[in-house]
């Protein structure tokens, strides 16, 4: 073999070996073989540490992982959590993990119950810019909640709302939603950026989500207060039966008849008295 061919061969080998050499740098959290599990986990940890170089809460790491890797297996999830916990000196031992997983499972159940189609009445209270007077608009509302990436483990998603006034005029709104780590629900409307919070612990201005014993199906009613405007939403919705559903409990999303929120009474009609028909921009 000529010297020229030998030189080209060594150059090719050097190029191939180059990335492998770079992958073992000291500042690479995966330089230690103890961190390596498989491609999905290693990819997830690398991306997570780019976004959270100082780490995050267990809940945040959980939600981040299933948002970006909805098809991951349970073993891949545990491998990821162990890796990011070890890298940031967290003590996520088995007892802690079981406790946190129990809490997260409750949040997942809440998100799964929220997912679906709801229809009913809504009233929006707001301050009119021109007069600075408080006004209330009432209308029919249809809300569809979807989980991101079609993952049953996702605690957030997006949605579409269609509002209809008494004259048949409609307004279509897009929004994102998430179940927060304290069980509150956040809804953010895409066009205006208006954010509403539904308080899971409030009894007077809270909400009810899920099985309604007085009606025998799922209802979703209560109050949502904006955190960046003066708007207040009051709503009285019922789950809609899927077009292909035949089961008697099709109006109940959770087979366990789960419910969430501390609202004890649906006082929508009383609190919305005096509202005029209209479609306030959100």
PDB file of N, CA and C in Angstrom, residues 168-262:
ATOM      1  N   UNK A 168     -76.406  34.057  17.303  1.00  0.00           N
ATOM      2  CA  UNK A 168     -75.736  33.030  16.517  1.00  0.00           C
ATOM      3  C   UNK A 168     -74.334  33.398  16.084  1.00  0.00           C
ATOM      4  N   UNK A 169     -73.863  34.572  16.474  1.00  0.00           N
ATOM      5  CA  UNK A 169     -72.499  34.979  16.147  1.00  0.00           C
ATOM      6  C   UNK A 169     -71.523  34.152  16.972  1.00  0.00           C
ATOM      7  N   UNK A 170     -70.435  33.700  16.346  1.00  0.00           N
ATOM      8  CA  UNK A 170     -69.487  32.832  17.032  1.00  0.00           C
ATOM      9  C   UNK A 170     -68.096  33.468  17.078  1.00  0.00           C
ATOM     10  N   UNK A 171     -67.333  33.042  18.048  1.00  0.00           N
ATOM     11  CA  UNK A 171     -65.935  33.441  18.185  1.00  0.00           C
ATOM     12  C   UNK A 171     -65.150  32.193  18.580  1.00  0.00           C
ATOM     13  N   UNK A 172     -64.085  31.893  17.841  1.00  0.00           N
ATOM     14  CA  UNK A 172     -63.255  30.720  18.119  1.00  0.00           C
ATOM     15  C   UNK A 172     -61.949  31.166  18.768  1.00  0.00           C
ATOM     16  N   UNK A 173     -61.637  30.574  19.895  1.00  0.00           N
ATOM     17  CA  UNK A 173     -60.444  30.915  20.656  1.00  0.00           C
ATOM     18  C   UNK A 173     -59.572  29.678  20.844  1.00  0.00           C
ATOM     19  N   UNK A 174     -58.275  29.866  20.727  1.00  0.00           N
ATOM     20  CA  UNK A 174     -57.337  28.779  21.043  1.00  0.00           C
ATOM     21  C   UNK A 174     -56.682  29.091  22.378  1.00  0.00           C
ATOM     22  N   UNK A 175     -56.317  28.044  23.106  1.00  0.00           N
ATOM     23  CA  UNK A 175     -55.712  28.240  24.413  1.00  0.00           C
ATOM     24  C   UNK A 175     -54.789  27.066  24.742  1.00  0.00           C
ATOM     25  N   UNK A 176     -53.938  27.296  25.719  1.00  0.00           N
ATOM     26  CA  UNK A 176     -53.136  26.219  26.291  1.00  0.00           C
ATOM     27  C   UNK A 176     -53.561  26.048  27.742  1.00  0.00           C
ATOM     28  N   UNK A 177     -53.321  24.888  28.290  1.00  0.00           N
ATOM     29  CA  UNK A 177     -53.710  24.626  29.675  1.00  0.00           C
ATOM     30  C   UNK A 177     -52.677  23.732  30.342  1.00  0.00           C
ATOM     31  N   UNK A 178     -52.663  23.775  31.656  1.00  0.00           N
ATOM     32  CA  UNK A 178     -51.804  22.876  32.419  1.00  0.00           C
ATOM     33  C   UNK A 178     -52.371  22.682  33.817  1.00  0.00           C
ATOM     34  N   UNK A 179     -52.135  21.505  34.362  1.00  0.00           N
ATOM     35  CA  UNK A 179     -52.445  21.235  35.761  1.00  0.00           C
ATOM     36  C   UNK A 179     -51.177  21.523  36.553  1.00  0.00           C
ATOM     37  N   UNK A 180     -51.230  22.502  37.445  1.00  0.00           N
ATOM     38  CA  UNK A 180     -50.066  22.902  38.210  1.00  0.00           C
ATOM     39  C   UNK A 180     -49.784  21.906  39.325  1.00  0.00           C
ATOM     40  N   UNK A 181     -48.601  22.014  39.929  1.00  0.00           N
ATOM     41  CA  UNK A 181     -48.205  21.016  40.923  1.00  0.00           C
ATOM     42  C   UNK A 181     -49.038  21.068  42.193  1.00  0.00           C
ATOM     43  N   UNK A 182     -49.809  22.153  42.398  1.00  0.00           N
ATOM     44  CA  UNK A 182     -50.699  22.222  43.562  1.00  0.00           C
ATOM     45  C   UNK A 182     -52.131  21.820  43.211  1.00  0.00           C
ATOM     46  N   UNK A 183     -52.342  21.372  41.970  1.00  0.00           N
ATOM     47  CA  UNK A 183     -53.673  20.952  41.535  1.00  0.00           C
ATOM     48  C   UNK A 183     -54.486  22.044  40.878  1.00  0.00           C
ATOM     49  N   UNK A 184     -54.034  23.294  40.967  1.00  0.00           N
ATOM     50  CA  UNK A 184     -54.738  24.369  40.257  1.00  0.00           C
ATOM     51  C   UNK A 184     -54.637  24.150  38.748  1.00  0.00           C
ATOM     52  N   UNK A 185     -55.591  24.713  38.015  1.00  0.00           N
ATOM     53  CA  UNK A 185     -55.597  24.610  36.558  1.00  0.00           C
ATOM     54  C   UNK A 185     -55.327  26.002  35.982  1.00  0.00           C
ATOM     55  N   UNK A 186     -54.403  26.064  35.042  1.00  0.00           N
ATOM     56  CA  UNK A 186     -54.088  27.327  34.361  1.00  0.00           C
ATOM     57  C   UNK A 186     -54.562  27.243  32.917  1.00  0.00           C
ATOM     58  N   UNK A 187     -55.265  28.275  32.473  1.00  0.00           N
ATOM     59  CA  UNK A 187     -55.702  28.385  31.090  1.00  0.00           C
ATOM     60  C   UNK A 187     -55.160  29.699  30.532  1.00  0.00           C
ATOM     61  N   UNK A 188     -54.451  29.631  29.402  1.00  0.00           N
ATOM     62  CA  UNK A 188     -53.883  30.821  28.782  1.00  0.00           C
ATOM     63  C   UNK A 188     -54.395  30.930  27.356  1.00  0.00           C
ATOM     64  N   UNK A 189     -55.086  32.027  27.060  1.00  0.00           N
ATOM     65  CA  UNK A 189     -55.624  32.237  25.719  1.00  0.00           C
ATOM     66  C   UNK A 189     -54.523  32.758  24.805  1.00  0.00           C
ATOM     67  N   UNK A 190     -54.436  32.163  23.623  1.00  0.00           N
ATOM     68  CA  UNK A 190     -53.289  32.385  22.738  1.00  0.00           C
ATOM     69  C   UNK A 190     -53.240  33.797  22.167  1.00  0.00           C
ATOM     70  N   UNK A 191     -54.368  34.346  21.744  1.00  0.00           N
ATOM     71  CA  UNK A 191     -54.384  35.633  21.046  1.00  0.00           C
ATOM     72  C   UNK A 191     -54.017  36.787  21.969  1.00  0.00           C
ATOM     73  N   UNK A 192     -54.605  36.833  23.159  1.00  0.00           N
ATOM     74  CA  UNK A 192     -54.410  37.963  24.068  1.00  0.00           C
ATOM     75  C   UNK A 192     -53.355  37.697  25.137  1.00  0.00           C
ATOM     76  N   UNK A 193     -53.048  36.420  25.378  1.00  0.00           N
ATOM     77  CA  UNK A 193     -52.117  36.094  26.454  1.00  0.00           C
ATOM     78  C   UNK A 193     -52.751  36.155  27.833  1.00  0.00           C
ATOM     79  N   UNK A 194     -54.066  36.309  27.891  1.00  0.00           N
ATOM     80  CA  UNK A 194     -54.758  36.372  29.180  1.00  0.00           C
ATOM     81  C   UNK A 194     -54.680  35.014  29.877  1.00  0.00           C
ATOM     82  N   UNK A 195     -54.286  35.044  31.148  1.00  0.00           N
ATOM     83  CA  UNK A 195     -54.105  33.820  31.928  1.00  0.00           C
ATOM     84  C   UNK A 195     -55.162  33.755  33.012  1.00  0.00           C
ATOM     85  N   UNK A 196     -55.813  32.603  33.132  1.00  0.00           N
ATOM     86  CA  UNK A 196     -56.794  32.359  34.179  1.00  0.00           C
ATOM     87  C   UNK A 196     -56.316  31.206  35.061  1.00  0.00           C
ATOM     88  N   UNK A 197     -56.594  31.325  36.357  1.00  0.00           N
ATOM     89  CA  UNK A 197     -56.267  30.265  37.306  1.00  0.00           C
ATOM     90  C   UNK A 197     -57.542  29.771  37.960  1.00  0.00           C
ATOM     91  N   UNK A 198     -57.701  28.453  38.005  1.00  0.00           N
ATOM     92  CA  UNK A 198     -58.807  27.822  38.712  1.00  0.00           C
ATOM     93  C   UNK A 198     -58.238  27.232  39.997  1.00  0.00           C
ATOM     94  N   UNK A 199     -58.734  27.700  41.138  1.00  0.00           N
ATOM     95  CA  UNK A 199     -58.197  27.337  42.445  1.00  0.00           C
ATOM     96  C   UNK A 199     -58.866  26.055  42.949  1.00  0.00           C
ATOM     97  N   UNK A 200     -58.076  25.015  43.118  1.00  0.00           N
ATOM     98  CA  UNK A 200     -58.630  23.711  43.510  1.00  0.00           C
ATOM     99  C   UNK A 200     -59.091  23.685  44.963  1.00  0.00           C
ATOM    100  N   UNK A 201     -58.546  24.577  45.791  1.00  0.00           N
ATOM    101  CA  UNK A 201     -58.864  24.556  47.222  1.00  0.00           C
ATOM    102  C   UNK A 201     -59.953  25.537  47.638  1.00  0.00           C
ATOM    103  N   UNK A 202     -60.318  26.471  46.764  1.00  0.00           N
ATOM    104  CA  UNK A 202     -61.321  27.478  47.108  1.00  0.00           C
ATOM    105  C   UNK A 202     -62.717  26.863  47.098  1.00  0.00           C
ATOM    106  N   UNK A 203     -63.505  27.185  48.108  1.00  0.00           N
ATOM    107  CA  UNK A 203     -64.869  26.656  48.180  1.00  0.00           C
ATOM    108  C   UNK A 203     -65.885  27.611  47.546  1.00  0.00           C
ATOM    109  N   UNK A 204     -65.680  28.930  47.729  1.00  0.00           N
ATOM    110  CA  UNK A 204     -66.627  29.904  47.177  1.00  0.00           C
ATOM    111  C   UNK A 204     -66.315  30.247  45.726  1.00  0.00           C
ATOM    112  N   UNK A 205     -65.036  30.504  45.435  1.00  0.00           N
ATOM    113  CA  UNK A 205     -64.634  30.852  44.066  1.00  0.00           C
ATOM    114  C   UNK A 205     -63.720  29.785  43.490  1.00  0.00           C
ATOM    115  N   UNK A 206     -64.058  28.527  43.737  1.00  0.00           N
ATOM    116  CA  UNK A 206     -63.264  27.422  43.224  1.00  0.00           C
ATOM    117  C   UNK A 206     -63.921  26.770  42.032  1.00  0.00           C
ATOM    118  N   UNK A 207     -63.706  25.475  41.898  1.00  0.00           N
ATOM    119  CA  UNK A 207     -64.301  24.757  40.770  1.00  0.00           C
ATOM    120  C   UNK A 207     -64.593  23.316  41.151  1.00  0.00           C
ATOM    121  N   UNK A 208     -65.444  22.710  40.357  1.00  0.00           N
ATOM    122  CA  UNK A 208     -65.700  21.266  40.438  1.00  0.00           C
ATOM    123  C   UNK A 208     -65.423  20.685  39.068  1.00  0.00           C
ATOM    124  N   UNK A 209     -64.665  19.601  39.027  1.00  0.00           N
ATOM    125  CA  UNK A 209     -64.334  18.913  37.776  1.00  0.00           C
ATOM    126  C   UNK A 209     -64.506  17.420  37.976  1.00  0.00           C
ATOM    127  N   UNK A 210     -65.390  16.811  37.191  1.00  0.00           N
ATOM    128  CA  UNK A 210     -65.531  15.360  37.249  1.00  0.00           C
ATOM    129  C   UNK A 210     -66.939  14.910  37.590  1.00  0.00           C
ATOM    130  N   UNK A 211     -67.002  13.732  38.186  1.00  0.00           N
ATOM    131  CA  UNK A 211     -68.302  13.093  38.401  1.00  0.00           C
ATOM    132  C   UNK A 211     -69.165  13.905  39.351  1.00  0.00           C
ATOM    133  N   UNK A 212     -70.401  14.140  38.938  1.00  0.00           N
ATOM    134  CA  UNK A 212     -71.372  14.897  39.718  1.00  0.00           C
ATOM    135  C   UNK A 212     -72.445  13.931  40.197  1.00  0.00           C
ATOM    136  N   UNK A 213     -72.466  13.658  41.503  1.00  0.00           N
ATOM    137  CA  UNK A 213     -73.397  12.665  42.044  1.00  0.00           C
ATOM    138  C   UNK A 213     -74.853  13.075  41.868  1.00  0.00           C
ATOM    139  N   UNK A 214     -75.130  14.371  41.873  1.00  0.00           N
ATOM    140  CA  UNK A 214     -76.514  14.827  41.731  1.00  0.00           C
ATOM    141  C   UNK A 214     -77.034  14.654  40.310  1.00  0.00           C
ATOM    142  N   UNK A 215     -76.124  14.574  39.322  1.00  0.00           N
ATOM    143  CA  UNK A 215     -76.536  14.458  37.927  1.00  0.00           C
ATOM    144  C   UNK A 215     -76.223  13.091  37.329  1.00  0.00           C
ATOM    145  N   UNK A 216     -75.233  12.410  37.888  1.00  0.00           N
ATOM    146  CA  UNK A 216     -74.874  11.096  37.379  1.00  0.00           C
ATOM    147  C   UNK A 216     -73.923  11.118  36.203  1.00  0.00           C
ATOM    148  N   UNK A 217     -73.308  12.266  35.940  1.00  0.00           N
ATOM    149  CA  UNK A 217     -72.313  12.365  34.868  1.00  0.00           C
ATOM    150  C   UNK A 217     -71.325  13.474  35.232  1.00  0.00           C
ATOM    151  N   UNK A 218     -70.313  13.670  34.376  1.00  0.00           N
ATOM    152  CA  UNK A 218     -69.270  14.651  34.654  1.00  0.00           C
ATOM    153  C   UNK A 218     -69.747  16.073  34.388  1.00  0.00           C
ATOM    154  N   UNK A 219     -69.434  16.962  35.334  1.00  0.00           N
ATOM    155  CA  UNK A 219     -69.684  18.389  35.144  1.00  0.00           C
ATOM    156  C   UNK A 219     -68.406  19.164  35.450  1.00  0.00           C
ATOM    157  N   UNK A 220     -68.358  20.371  34.933  1.00  0.00           N
ATOM    158  CA  UNK A 220     -67.197  21.239  35.121  1.00  0.00           C
ATOM    159  C   UNK A 220     -67.741  22.644  35.314  1.00  0.00           C
ATOM    160  N   UNK A 221     -67.761  23.103  36.562  1.00  0.00           N
ATOM    161  CA  UNK A 221     -68.300  24.432  36.838  1.00  0.00           C
ATOM    162  C   UNK A 221     -67.434  25.136  37.878  1.00  0.00           C
ATOM    163  N   UNK A 222     -67.595  26.477  37.929  1.00  0.00           N
ATOM    164  CA  UNK A 222     -66.832  27.224  38.918  1.00  0.00           C
ATOM    165  C   UNK A 222     -66.401  28.585  38.410  1.00  0.00           C
ATOM    166  N   UNK A 223     -65.270  29.050  38.970  1.00  0.00           N
ATOM    167  CA  UNK A 223     -64.772  30.396  38.706  1.00  0.00           C
ATOM    168  C   UNK A 223     -63.298  30.322  38.317  1.00  0.00           C
ATOM    169  N   UNK A 224     -62.905  31.123  37.334  1.00  0.00           N
ATOM    170  CA  UNK A 224     -61.505  31.256  36.934  1.00  0.00           C
ATOM    171  C   UNK A 224     -61.158  32.739  36.951  1.00  0.00           C
ATOM    172  N   UNK A 225     -60.104  33.102  37.685  1.00  0.00           N
ATOM    173  CA  UNK A 225     -59.700  34.506  37.811  1.00  0.00           C
ATOM    174  C   UNK A 225     -58.403  34.741  37.040  1.00  0.00           C
ATOM    175  N   UNK A 226     -58.377  35.837  36.292  1.00  0.00           N
ATOM    176  CA  UNK A 226     -57.182  36.168  35.522  1.00  0.00           C
ATOM    177  C   UNK A 226     -56.093  36.704  36.440  1.00  0.00           C
ATOM    178  N   UNK A 227     -54.852  36.337  36.136  1.00  0.00           N
ATOM    179  CA  UNK A 227     -53.710  36.818  36.911  1.00  0.00           C
ATOM    180  C   UNK A 227     -53.048  38.030  36.267  1.00  0.00           C
ATOM    181  N   UNK A 228     -53.379  38.343  35.025  1.00  0.00           N
ATOM    182  CA  UNK A 228     -52.752  39.480  34.352  1.00  0.00           C
ATOM    183  C   UNK A 228     -53.754  40.474  33.769  1.00  0.00           C
ATOM    184  N   UNK A 229     -55.055  40.282  34.062  1.00  0.00           N
ATOM    185  CA  UNK A 229     -56.094  41.258  33.724  1.00  0.00           C
ATOM    186  C   UNK A 229     -57.093  41.270  34.882  1.00  0.00           C
ATOM    187  N   UNK A 230     -58.164  42.021  34.729  1.00  0.00           N
ATOM    188  CA  UNK A 230     -59.214  42.052  35.759  1.00  0.00           C
ATOM    189  C   UNK A 230     -60.356  41.105  35.412  1.00  0.00           C
ATOM    190  N   UNK A 231     -60.202  40.285  34.385  1.00  0.00           N
ATOM    191  CA  UNK A 231     -61.276  39.407  33.925  1.00  0.00           C
ATOM    192  C   UNK A 231     -61.547  38.272  34.912  1.00  0.00           C
ATOM    193  N   UNK A 232     -62.810  37.887  34.974  1.00  0.00           N
ATOM    194  CA  UNK A 232     -63.241  36.736  35.764  1.00  0.00           C
ATOM    195  C   UNK A 232     -64.177  35.905  34.896  1.00  0.00           C
ATOM    196  N   UNK A 233     -63.920  34.606  34.818  1.00  0.00           N
ATOM    197  CA  UNK A 233     -64.791  33.700  34.067  1.00  0.00           C
ATOM    198  C   UNK A 233     -65.608  32.853  35.038  1.00  0.00           C
ATOM    199  N   UNK A 234     -66.883  32.761  34.783  1.00  0.00           N
ATOM    200  CA  UNK A 234     -67.758  31.825  35.492  1.00  0.00           C
ATOM    201  C   UNK A 234     -68.332  30.879  34.446  1.00  0.00           C
ATOM    202  N   UNK A 235     -68.365  29.613  34.767  1.00  0.00           N
ATOM    203  CA  UNK A 235     -68.764  28.642  33.747  1.00  0.00           C
ATOM    204  C   UNK A 235     -69.563  27.504  34.361  1.00  0.00           C
ATOM    205  N   UNK A 236     -70.415  26.930  33.548  1.00  0.00           N
ATOM    206  CA  UNK A 236     -71.274  25.812  33.943  1.00  0.00           C
ATOM    207  C   UNK A 236     -71.347  24.866  32.747  1.00  0.00           C
ATOM    208  N   UNK A 237     -70.481  23.852  32.735  1.00  0.00           N
ATOM    209  CA  UNK A 237     -70.321  22.976  31.582  1.00  0.00           C
ATOM    210  C   UNK A 237     -70.592  21.520  31.953  1.00  0.00           C
ATOM    211  N   UNK A 238     -70.932  20.738  30.951  1.00  0.00           N
ATOM    212  CA  UNK A 238     -71.130  19.298  31.124  1.00  0.00           C
ATOM    213  C   UNK A 238     -70.347  18.565  30.049  1.00  0.00           C
ATOM    214  N   UNK A 239     -69.820  17.390  30.406  1.00  0.00           N
ATOM    215  CA  UNK A 239     -69.075  16.614  29.424  1.00  0.00           C
ATOM    216  C   UNK A 239     -69.999  16.153  28.309  1.00  0.00           C
ATOM    217  N   UNK A 240     -69.468  16.175  27.081  1.00  0.00           N
ATOM    218  CA  UNK A 240     -70.236  15.750  25.921  1.00  0.00           C
ATOM    219  C   UNK A 240     -69.888  14.321  25.546  1.00  0.00           C
ATOM    220  N   UNK A 241     -70.886  13.593  25.133  1.00  0.00           N
ATOM    221  CA  UNK A 241     -70.701  12.199  24.739  1.00  0.00           C
ATOM    222  C   UNK A 241     -69.949  12.135  23.411  1.00  0.00           C
ATOM    223  N   UNK A 242     -68.873  11.351  23.321  1.00  0.00           N
ATOM    224  CA  UNK A 242     -68.173  11.186  22.039  1.00  0.00           C
ATOM    225  C   UNK A 242     -69.122  10.652  20.979  1.00  0.00           C
ATOM    226  N   UNK A 243     -68.886  11.011  19.743  1.00  0.00           N
ATOM    227  CA  UNK A 243     -69.804  10.647  18.661  1.00  0.00           C
ATOM    228  C   UNK A 243     -69.956   9.140  18.521  1.00  0.00           C
ATOM    229  N   UNK A 244     -68.890   8.385  18.838  1.00  0.00           N
ATOM    230  CA  UNK A 244     -68.941   6.930  18.654  1.00  0.00           C
ATOM    231  C   UNK A 244     -69.188   6.190  19.968  1.00  0.00           C
ATOM    232  N   UNK A 245     -69.546   6.932  21.035  1.00  0.00           N
ATOM    233  CA  UNK A 245     -69.719   6.284  22.349  1.00  0.00           C
ATOM    234  C   UNK A 245     -71.094   5.626  22.433  1.00  0.00           C
ATOM    235  N   UNK A 246     -71.110   4.428  23.000  1.00  0.00           N
ATOM    236  CA  UNK A 246     -72.369   3.703  23.180  1.00  0.00           C
ATOM    237  C   UNK A 246     -72.600   3.326  24.637  1.00  0.00           C
ATOM    238  N   UNK A 247     -71.541   3.400  25.448  1.00  0.00           N
ATOM    239  CA  UNK A 247     -71.661   2.976  26.838  1.00  0.00           C
ATOM    240  C   UNK A 247     -72.541   3.939  27.624  1.00  0.00           C
ATOM    241  N   UNK A 248     -73.186   3.400  28.664  1.00  0.00           N
ATOM    242  CA  UNK A 248     -74.083   4.211  29.479  1.00  0.00           C
ATOM    243  C   UNK A 248     -73.332   5.295  30.230  1.00  0.00           C
ATOM    244  N   UNK A 249     -72.042   5.071  30.538  1.00  0.00           N
ATOM    245  CA  UNK A 249     -71.268   6.041  31.308  1.00  0.00           C
ATOM    246  C   UNK A 249     -70.402   6.914  30.408  1.00  0.00           C
ATOM    247  N   UNK A 250     -70.835   7.117  29.170  1.00  0.00           N
ATOM    248  CA  UNK A 250     -70.027   7.879  28.217  1.00  0.00           C
ATOM    249  C   UNK A 250     -69.854   9.325  28.650  1.00  0.00           C
ATOM    250  N   UNK A 251     -70.716   9.804  29.553  1.00  0.00           N
ATOM    251  CA  UNK A 251     -70.591  11.163  30.032  1.00  0.00           C
ATOM    252  C   UNK A 251     -69.627  11.255  31.210  1.00  0.00           C
ATOM    253  N   UNK A 252     -68.992  10.157  31.556  1.00  0.00           N
ATOM    254  CA  UNK A 252     -68.010  10.139  32.632  1.00  0.00           C
ATOM    255  C   UNK A 252     -66.668   9.721  32.062  1.00  0.00           C
ATOM    256  N   UNK A 253     -65.675  10.602  32.168  1.00  0.00           N
ATOM    257  CA  UNK A 253     -64.356  10.338  31.593  1.00  0.00           C
ATOM    258  C   UNK A 253     -63.612   9.274  32.373  1.00  0.00           C
ATOM    259  N   UNK A 254     -63.675   9.346  33.696  1.00  0.00           N
ATOM    260  CA  UNK A 254     -62.924   8.417  34.545  1.00  0.00           C
ATOM    261  C   UNK A 254     -63.844   7.306  35.025  1.00  0.00           C
ATOM    262  N   UNK A 255     -63.426   6.062  34.813  1.00  0.00           N
ATOM    263  CA  UNK A 255     -64.258   4.927  35.222  1.00  0.00           C
ATOM    264  C   UNK A 255     -64.442   4.882  36.736  1.00  0.00           C
ATOM    265  N   UNK A 256     -63.494   5.500  37.477  1.00  0.00           N
ATOM    266  CA  UNK A 256     -63.588   5.517  38.934  1.00  0.00           C
ATOM    267  C   UNK A 256     -64.493   6.632  39.433  1.00  0.00           C
ATOM    268  N   UNK A 257     -65.088   7.388  38.513  1.00  0.00           N
ATOM    269  CA  UNK A 257     -65.960   8.508  38.865  1.00  0.00           C
ATOM    270  C   UNK A 257     -65.212   9.519  39.720  1.00  0.00           C
ATOM    271  N   UNK A 258     -64.004   9.849  39.305  1.00  0.00           N
ATOM    272  CA  UNK A 258     -63.172  10.785  40.050  1.00  0.00           C
ATOM    273  C   UNK A 258     -63.706  12.207  39.916  1.00  0.00           C
ATOM    274  N   UNK A 259     -63.426  13.041  40.918  1.00  0.00           N
ATOM    275  CA  UNK A 259     -63.781  14.450  40.859  1.00  0.00           C
ATOM    276  C   UNK A 259     -62.711  15.262  41.567  1.00  0.00           C
ATOM    277  N   UNK A 260     -62.594  16.534  41.182  1.00  0.00           N
ATOM    278  CA  UNK A 260     -61.551  17.409  41.702  1.00  0.00           C
ATOM    279  C   UNK A 260     -62.138  18.788  41.964  1.00  0.00           C
ATOM    280  N   UNK A 261     -61.540  19.490  42.920  1.00  0.00           N
ATOM    281  CA  UNK A 261     -61.996  20.827  43.266  1.00  0.00           C
ATOM    282  C   UNK A 261     -62.796  20.832  44.549  1.00  0.00           C
ATOM    283  N   UNK A 262     -62.882  22.017  45.166  1.00  0.00           N
ATOM    284  CA  UNK A 262     -63.537  22.151  46.475  1.00  0.00           C
ATOM    285  C   UNK A 262     -64.880  22.854  46.412  1.00  0.00           C
TER     286      UNK A 262
END
